[in-house]
Amino acid sequence: MKKWLPRTLRLALFALLLAFLLAPQSFEPLLKPLVQRNAPAIYNQGSLLLLTTQHLLTVAIAITAAAIVAIGLAILVSRPVGREFLPLSRSLVNIGQTFPPVAVLALAVPIFGFGEKPTLIALFLYGLLPIFENSLTGLTTLPQPVMEAARGTGMTDWQRLLRVELPLALPVMLAGIRLSVVISLATATIGSTVAAKTLGEVIIAGLQSNNLAFVVQGGLIVGALAVLIYDALAALERRVAVRL
């Protein structure tokens, strides 16, 4: 029972989320008590499915870019030739955590204008630190007997990196990516304050019109996505770790 129950709950949550995105009007009776008289209970200023897709795409682009940069930096500073750049790299990846996303948006809008670009920059900076630290930890805590065996077989530095170090560090790296994705899913909602197409539009519309149903819809969709994606990436980590 313990094994199949979490999977059943996740499938039920996914089915419920999909049903709401495809046919939101079916859930109107549940949300109607949250609105004032004659106010719409279901978000009617755009497609929830389209906003969800755009929200996920924005997060995916930002985290992919952050992963490439953060993992690249972690590889560099874990090599003898790049070890002296570790303090500088840590300072760079900490920028996103030092400045709140709202401040990054405020600085980016005058340069890049309104829309997706400021949001992507904020999410990119915010996602660097967890991926970098986890990647660095994974690459610098590898079993020494394994590394010595790899050297003993005559592998070059690149061969050891690609065939031994990265595969062994992958589960830890995935944990950092998972954390960044979940953080970015929630943070991306503020992108709607600068005209980015995210689920923040639903929440902002609810706040502006004093419509609690809109706020609940936006929050629940983002929360459901975070839970489902977190569980999916955690399952992927376990599968990779077992194969190793």
CSV table of C-alpha atoms in Angstrom, one decimal:
chain,number,residue,atom,x,y,z
A,1,MET,CA,0.0,0.0,0.0
A,2,LYS,CA,2.8,2.4,0.9
A,3,LYS,CA,4.4,1.9,-2.5
A,4,TRP,CA,1.4,2.6,-4.8
A,5,LEU,CA,-0.3,5.3,-2.7
A,6,PRO,CA,2.1,8.2,-3.5
A,7,ARG,CA,2.0,7.2,-7.2
A,8,THR,CA,-1.7,7.1,-7.2
A,9,LEU,CA,-1.9,10.5,-5.5
A,10,ARG,CA,0.5,12.0,-8.1
A,11,LEU,CA,-1.5,10.6,-11.0
A,12,ALA,CA,-4.7,11.9,-9.4
A,13,LEU,CA,-3.2,15.4,-9.0
A,14,PHE,CA,-2.0,15.3,-12.6
A,15,ALA,CA,-5.4,14.2,-13.9
A,16,LEU,CA,-7.1,16.9,-11.9
A,17,LEU,CA,-4.7,19.6,-13.1
A,18,LEU,CA,-5.1,18.5,-16.7
A,19,ALA,CA,-8.9,18.5,-16.4
A,20,PHE,CA,-8.9,22.0,-14.9
A,21,LEU,CA,-6.6,23.4,-17.7
A,22,LEU,CA,-8.7,21.7,-20.5
A,23,ALA,CA,-12.1,22.4,-19.1
A,24,PRO,CA,-11.9,25.0,-16.3
A,25,GLN,CA,-15.6,25.9,-16.6
A,26,SER,CA,-16.4,22.5,-15.1
A,27,PHE,CA,-14.9,23.6,-11.8
A,28,GLU,CA,-16.9,26.9,-11.6
A,29,PRO,CA,-19.3,25.6,-8.9
A,30,LEU,CA,-16.4,24.9,-6.6
A,31,LEU,CA,-14.9,28.4,-7.0
A,32,LYS,CA,-18.2,30.4,-7.1
A,33,PRO,CA,-18.3,30.8,-3.3
A,34,LEU,CA,-15.0,32.7,-3.5
A,35,VAL,CA,-16.2,35.5,-5.7
A,36,GLN,CA,-18.6,38.5,-5.2
A,37,ARG,CA,-22.0,38.5,-6.9
A,38,ASN,CA,-21.8,38.5,-10.8
A,39,ALA,CA,-18.0,38.3,-10.8
A,40,PRO,CA,-16.5,35.5,-12.9
A,41,ALA,CA,-15.3,32.5,-11.0
A,42,ILE,CA,-13.0,31.2,-13.7
A,43,TYR,CA,-10.2,33.3,-15.2
A,44,ASN,CA,-11.6,34.8,-18.4
A,45,GLN,CA,-8.9,37.1,-19.7
A,46,GLY,CA,-6.9,34.4,-21.5
A,47,SER,CA,-6.4,30.7,-21.8
A,48,LEU,CA,-5.2,29.0,-18.6
A,49,LEU,CA,-3.7,26.2,-20.7
A,50,LEU,CA,-1.7,28.6,-22.9
A,51,LEU,CA,-0.5,30.6,-19.8
A,52,THR,CA,0.6,27.4,-18.2
A,53,THR,CA,2.5,26.3,-21.3
A,54,GLN,CA,4.2,29.7,-21.6
A,55,HIS,CA,5.0,29.6,-17.8
A,56,LEU,CA,6.7,26.2,-18.2
A,57,LEU,CA,8.6,27.3,-21.3
A,58,THR,CA,10.0,30.4,-19.6
A,59,VAL,CA,11.2,28.3,-16.7
A,60,ALA,CA,12.7,25.6,-19.0
A,61,ILE,CA,14.6,28.1,-21.0
A,62,ALA,CA,16.0,30.0,-18.0
A,63,ILE,CA,17.0,26.8,-16.1
A,64,THR,CA,18.6,25.2,-19.1
A,65,ALA,CA,20.8,28.3,-19.6
A,66,ALA,CA,21.5,28.4,-15.9
A,67,ALA,CA,22.4,24.7,-15.8
A,68,ILE,CA,24.8,25.1,-18.8
A,69,VAL,CA,26.6,28.0,-17.2
A,70,ALA,CA,26.6,26.7,-13.6
A,71,ILE,CA,27.8,23.2,-14.5
A,72,GLY,CA,30.4,24.7,-16.8
A,73,LEU,CA,31.7,26.8,-14.0
A,74,ALA,CA,31.7,23.9,-11.6
A,75,ILE,CA,33.8,21.8,-14.0
A,76,LEU,CA,36.2,24.7,-14.5
A,77,VAL,CA,36.8,25.3,-10.8
A,78,SER,CA,37.1,21.6,-10.0
A,79,ARG,CA,40.1,21.3,-12.3
A,80,PRO,CA,43.6,22.2,-11.0
A,81,VAL,CA,43.9,24.9,-13.7
A,82,GLY,CA,40.7,26.7,-12.6
A,83,ARG,CA,40.8,26.2,-8.8
A,84,GLU,CA,41.9,29.8,-8.2
A,85,PHE,CA,38.7,31.0,-9.8
A,86,LEU,CA,36.5,29.3,-7.2
A,87,PRO,CA,35.9,32.5,-5.0
A,88,LEU,CA,35.1,34.6,-8.1
A,89,SER,CA,32.7,31.9,-9.4
A,90,ARG,CA,30.9,31.7,-6.1
A,91,SER,CA,30.5,35.5,-6.1
A,92,LEU,CA,29.1,35.4,-9.6
A,93,VAL,CA,26.5,32.7,-8.9
A,94,ASN,CA,25.5,34.4,-5.6
A,95,ILE,CA,24.4,37.5,-7.4
A,96,GLY,CA,21.0,36.0,-8.2
A,97,GLN,CA,20.4,35.2,-4.5
A,98,THR,CA,21.7,38.5,-3.3
A,99,PHE,CA,19.4,40.6,-5.4
A,100,PRO,CA,15.6,39.9,-5.1
A,101,PRO,CA,14.0,38.9,-8.5
A,102,VAL,CA,11.9,42.1,-8.3
A,103,ALA,CA,15.1,44.2,-8.2
A,104,VAL,CA,16.6,42.3,-11.1
A,105,LEU,CA,13.4,43.0,-13.1
A,106,ALA,CA,13.5,46.6,-12.2
A,107,LEU,CA,17.1,46.8,-13.5
A,108,ALA,CA,16.5,44.7,-16.6
A,109,VAL,CA,13.4,46.5,-17.9
A,110,PRO,CA,15.1,49.8,-18.8
A,111,ILE,CA,17.7,47.8,-20.8
A,112,PHE,CA,15.6,45.0,-22.4
A,113,GLY,CA,12.1,46.4,-22.2
A,114,PHE,CA,9.0,44.8,-21.0
A,115,GLY,CA,8.2,41.1,-21.8
A,116,GLU,CA,10.0,37.8,-21.4
A,117,LYS,CA,13.6,38.9,-21.4
A,118,PRO,CA,13.7,40.5,-18.0
A,119,THR,CA,12.0,37.5,-16.5
A,120,LEU,CA,14.4,35.1,-18.2
A,121,ILE,CA,17.3,37.1,-16.8
A,122,ALA,CA,15.9,37.1,-13.3
A,123,LEU,CA,15.2,33.3,-13.3
A,124,PHE,CA,18.6,32.6,-14.9
A,125,LEU,CA,20.4,34.5,-12.1
A,126,TYR,CA,18.2,33.0,-9.4
A,127,GLY,CA,18.8,29.4,-10.7
A,128,LEU,CA,22.6,29.5,-10.8
A,129,LEU,CA,23.5,29.0,-7.1
A,130,PRO,CA,21.8,25.6,-6.4
A,131,ILE,CA,23.0,24.1,-9.6
A,132,PHE,CA,26.6,25.3,-9.2
A,133,GLU,CA,26.9,24.2,-5.5
A,134,ASN,CA,25.5,20.8,-6.1
A,135,SER,CA,27.6,20.3,-9.3
A,136,LEU,CA,30.7,21.3,-7.4
A,137,THR,CA,29.9,19.1,-4.5
A,138,GLY,CA,29.3,16.1,-6.9
A,139,LEU,CA,32.5,16.7,-8.8
A,140,THR,CA,34.7,17.2,-5.7
A,141,THR,CA,33.4,14.3,-3.5
A,142,LEU,CA,33.9,11.4,-5.9
A,143,PRO,CA,35.3,8.2,-4.5
A,144,GLN,CA,39.1,8.4,-4.7
A,145,PRO,CA,39.5,4.6,-5.4
A,146,VAL,CA,37.3,5.1,-8.5
A,147,MET,CA,39.3,8.1,-9.6
A,148,GLU,CA,42.6,6.3,-9.1
A,149,ALA,CA,41.3,3.3,-11.1
A,150,ALA,CA,40.3,5.6,-13.9
A,151,ARG,CA,43.8,7.2,-14.0
A,152,GLY,CA,45.4,3.7,-13.8
A,153,THR,CA,43.6,2.6,-16.9
A,154,GLY,CA,45.2,5.4,-18.9
A,155,MET,CA,42.2,7.7,-19.3
A,156,THR,CA,42.9,11.2,-20.3
A,157,ASP,CA,41.5,14.1,-18.3
A,158,TRP,CA,38.6,14.6,-20.7
A,159,GLN,CA,37.8,10.9,-20.7
A,160,ARG,CA,37.7,10.8,-16.9
A,161,LEU,CA,35.4,13.8,-16.9
A,162,LEU,CA,33.0,12.5,-19.5
A,163,ARG,CA,33.0,8.8,-18.6
A,164,VAL,CA,33.6,8.8,-14.9
A,165,GLU,CA,33.1,12.1,-13.1
A,166,LEU,CA,30.0,13.5,-14.8
A,167,PRO,CA,28.1,10.2,-14.6
A,168,LEU,CA,28.9,9.7,-10.9
A,169,ALA,CA,28.1,13.3,-10.1
A,170,LEU,CA,24.9,13.4,-12.1
A,171,PRO,CA,22.4,12.5,-9.3
A,172,VAL,CA,23.8,15.4,-7.1
A,173,MET,CA,23.6,17.7,-10.1
A,174,LEU,CA,20.0,16.7,-10.8
A,175,ALA,CA,19.2,17.6,-7.2
A,176,GLY,CA,20.4,21.1,-7.8
A,177,ILE,CA,18.5,21.4,-11.0
A,178,ARG,CA,15.4,20.1,-9.2
A,179,LEU,CA,15.7,22.8,-6.5
A,180,SER,CA,16.2,25.5,-9.1
A,181,VAL,CA,13.2,24.4,-11.2
A,182,VAL,CA,10.9,24.5,-8.2
A,183,ILE,CA,12.1,27.9,-7.1
A,184,SER,CA,11.8,29.3,-10.6
A,185,LEU,CA,8.2,27.9,-11.0
A,186,ALA,CA,7.1,30.1,-8.1
A,187,THR,CA,9.4,33.1,-8.9
A,188,ALA,CA,8.3,33.2,-12.6
A,189,THR,CA,4.9,34.5,-11.5
A,190,ILE,CA,6.3,37.9,-10.8
A,191,GLY,CA,7.3,38.1,-14.5
A,192,SER,CA,3.8,39.2,-15.2
A,193,THR,CA,4.4,42.5,-13.5
A,194,VAL,CA,6.6,43.3,-16.5
A,195,ALA,CA,4.2,41.9,-19.1
A,196,ALA,CA,5.7,38.4,-19.3
A,197,LYS,CA,3.2,35.7,-20.1
A,198,THR,CA,3.1,33.6,-17.0
A,199,LEU,CA,0.5,32.3,-14.5
A,200,GLY,CA,1.2,35.5,-12.5
A,201,GLU,CA,-1.3,37.1,-14.8
A,202,VAL,CA,-4.1,35.2,-13.1
A,203,ILE,CA,-2.9,36.1,-9.6
A,204,ILE,CA,-2.4,39.8,-10.5
A,205,ALA,CA,-5.8,39.9,-12.1
A,206,GLY,CA,-7.4,38.5,-9.0
A,207,LEU,CA,-5.6,41.0,-6.7
A,208,GLN,CA,-6.6,43.9,-8.9
A,209,SER,CA,-10.3,42.9,-9.1
A,210,ASN,CA,-10.5,41.6,-5.5
A,211,ASN,CA,-11.3,38.2,-7.0
A,212,LEU,CA,-10.1,35.5,-4.7
A,213,ALA,CA,-11.0,32.7,-7.1
A,214,PHE,CA,-8.5,34.0,-9.6
A,215,VAL,CA,-5.8,34.1,-7.0
A,216,VAL,CA,-6.6,30.6,-5.9
A,217,GLN,CA,-6.5,29.3,-9.5
A,218,GLY,CA,-3.1,30.8,-10.2
A,219,GLY,CA,-1.6,29.7,-6.9
A,220,LEU,CA,-3.0,26.1,-7.1
A,221,ILE,CA,-1.8,25.6,-10.7
A,222,VAL,CA,1.7,26.8,-9.8
A,223,GLY,CA,1.7,24.6,-6.7
A,224,ALA,CA,0.5,21.5,-8.5
A,225,LEU,CA,3.1,22.0,-11.2
A,226,ALA,CA,5.8,22.4,-8.5
A,227,VAL,CA,4.8,19.2,-6.8
A,228,LEU,CA,4.5,17.1,-10.0
A,229,ILE,CA,7.8,18.3,-11.5
A,230,TYR,CA,9.6,18.0,-8.1
A,231,ASP,CA,8.4,14.4,-7.8
A,232,ALA,CA,9.3,13.6,-11.5
A,233,LEU,CA,12.9,14.9,-11.1
A,234,ALA,CA,13.3,13.1,-7.8
A,235,ALA,CA,12.2,9.9,-9.4
A,236,LEU,CA,14.7,10.5,-12.2
A,237,GLU,CA,17.5,11.1,-9.6
A,238,ARG,CA,16.7,7.8,-7.9
A,239,ARG,CA,16.7,6.0,-11.2
A,240,VAL,CA,20.1,7.4,-12.2
A,241,ALA,CA,21.5,6.6,-8.8
A,242,VAL,CA,20.4,3.0,-9.0
A,243,ARG,CA,21.9,2.6,-12.4
A,244,LEU,CA,25.2,3.9,-11.1
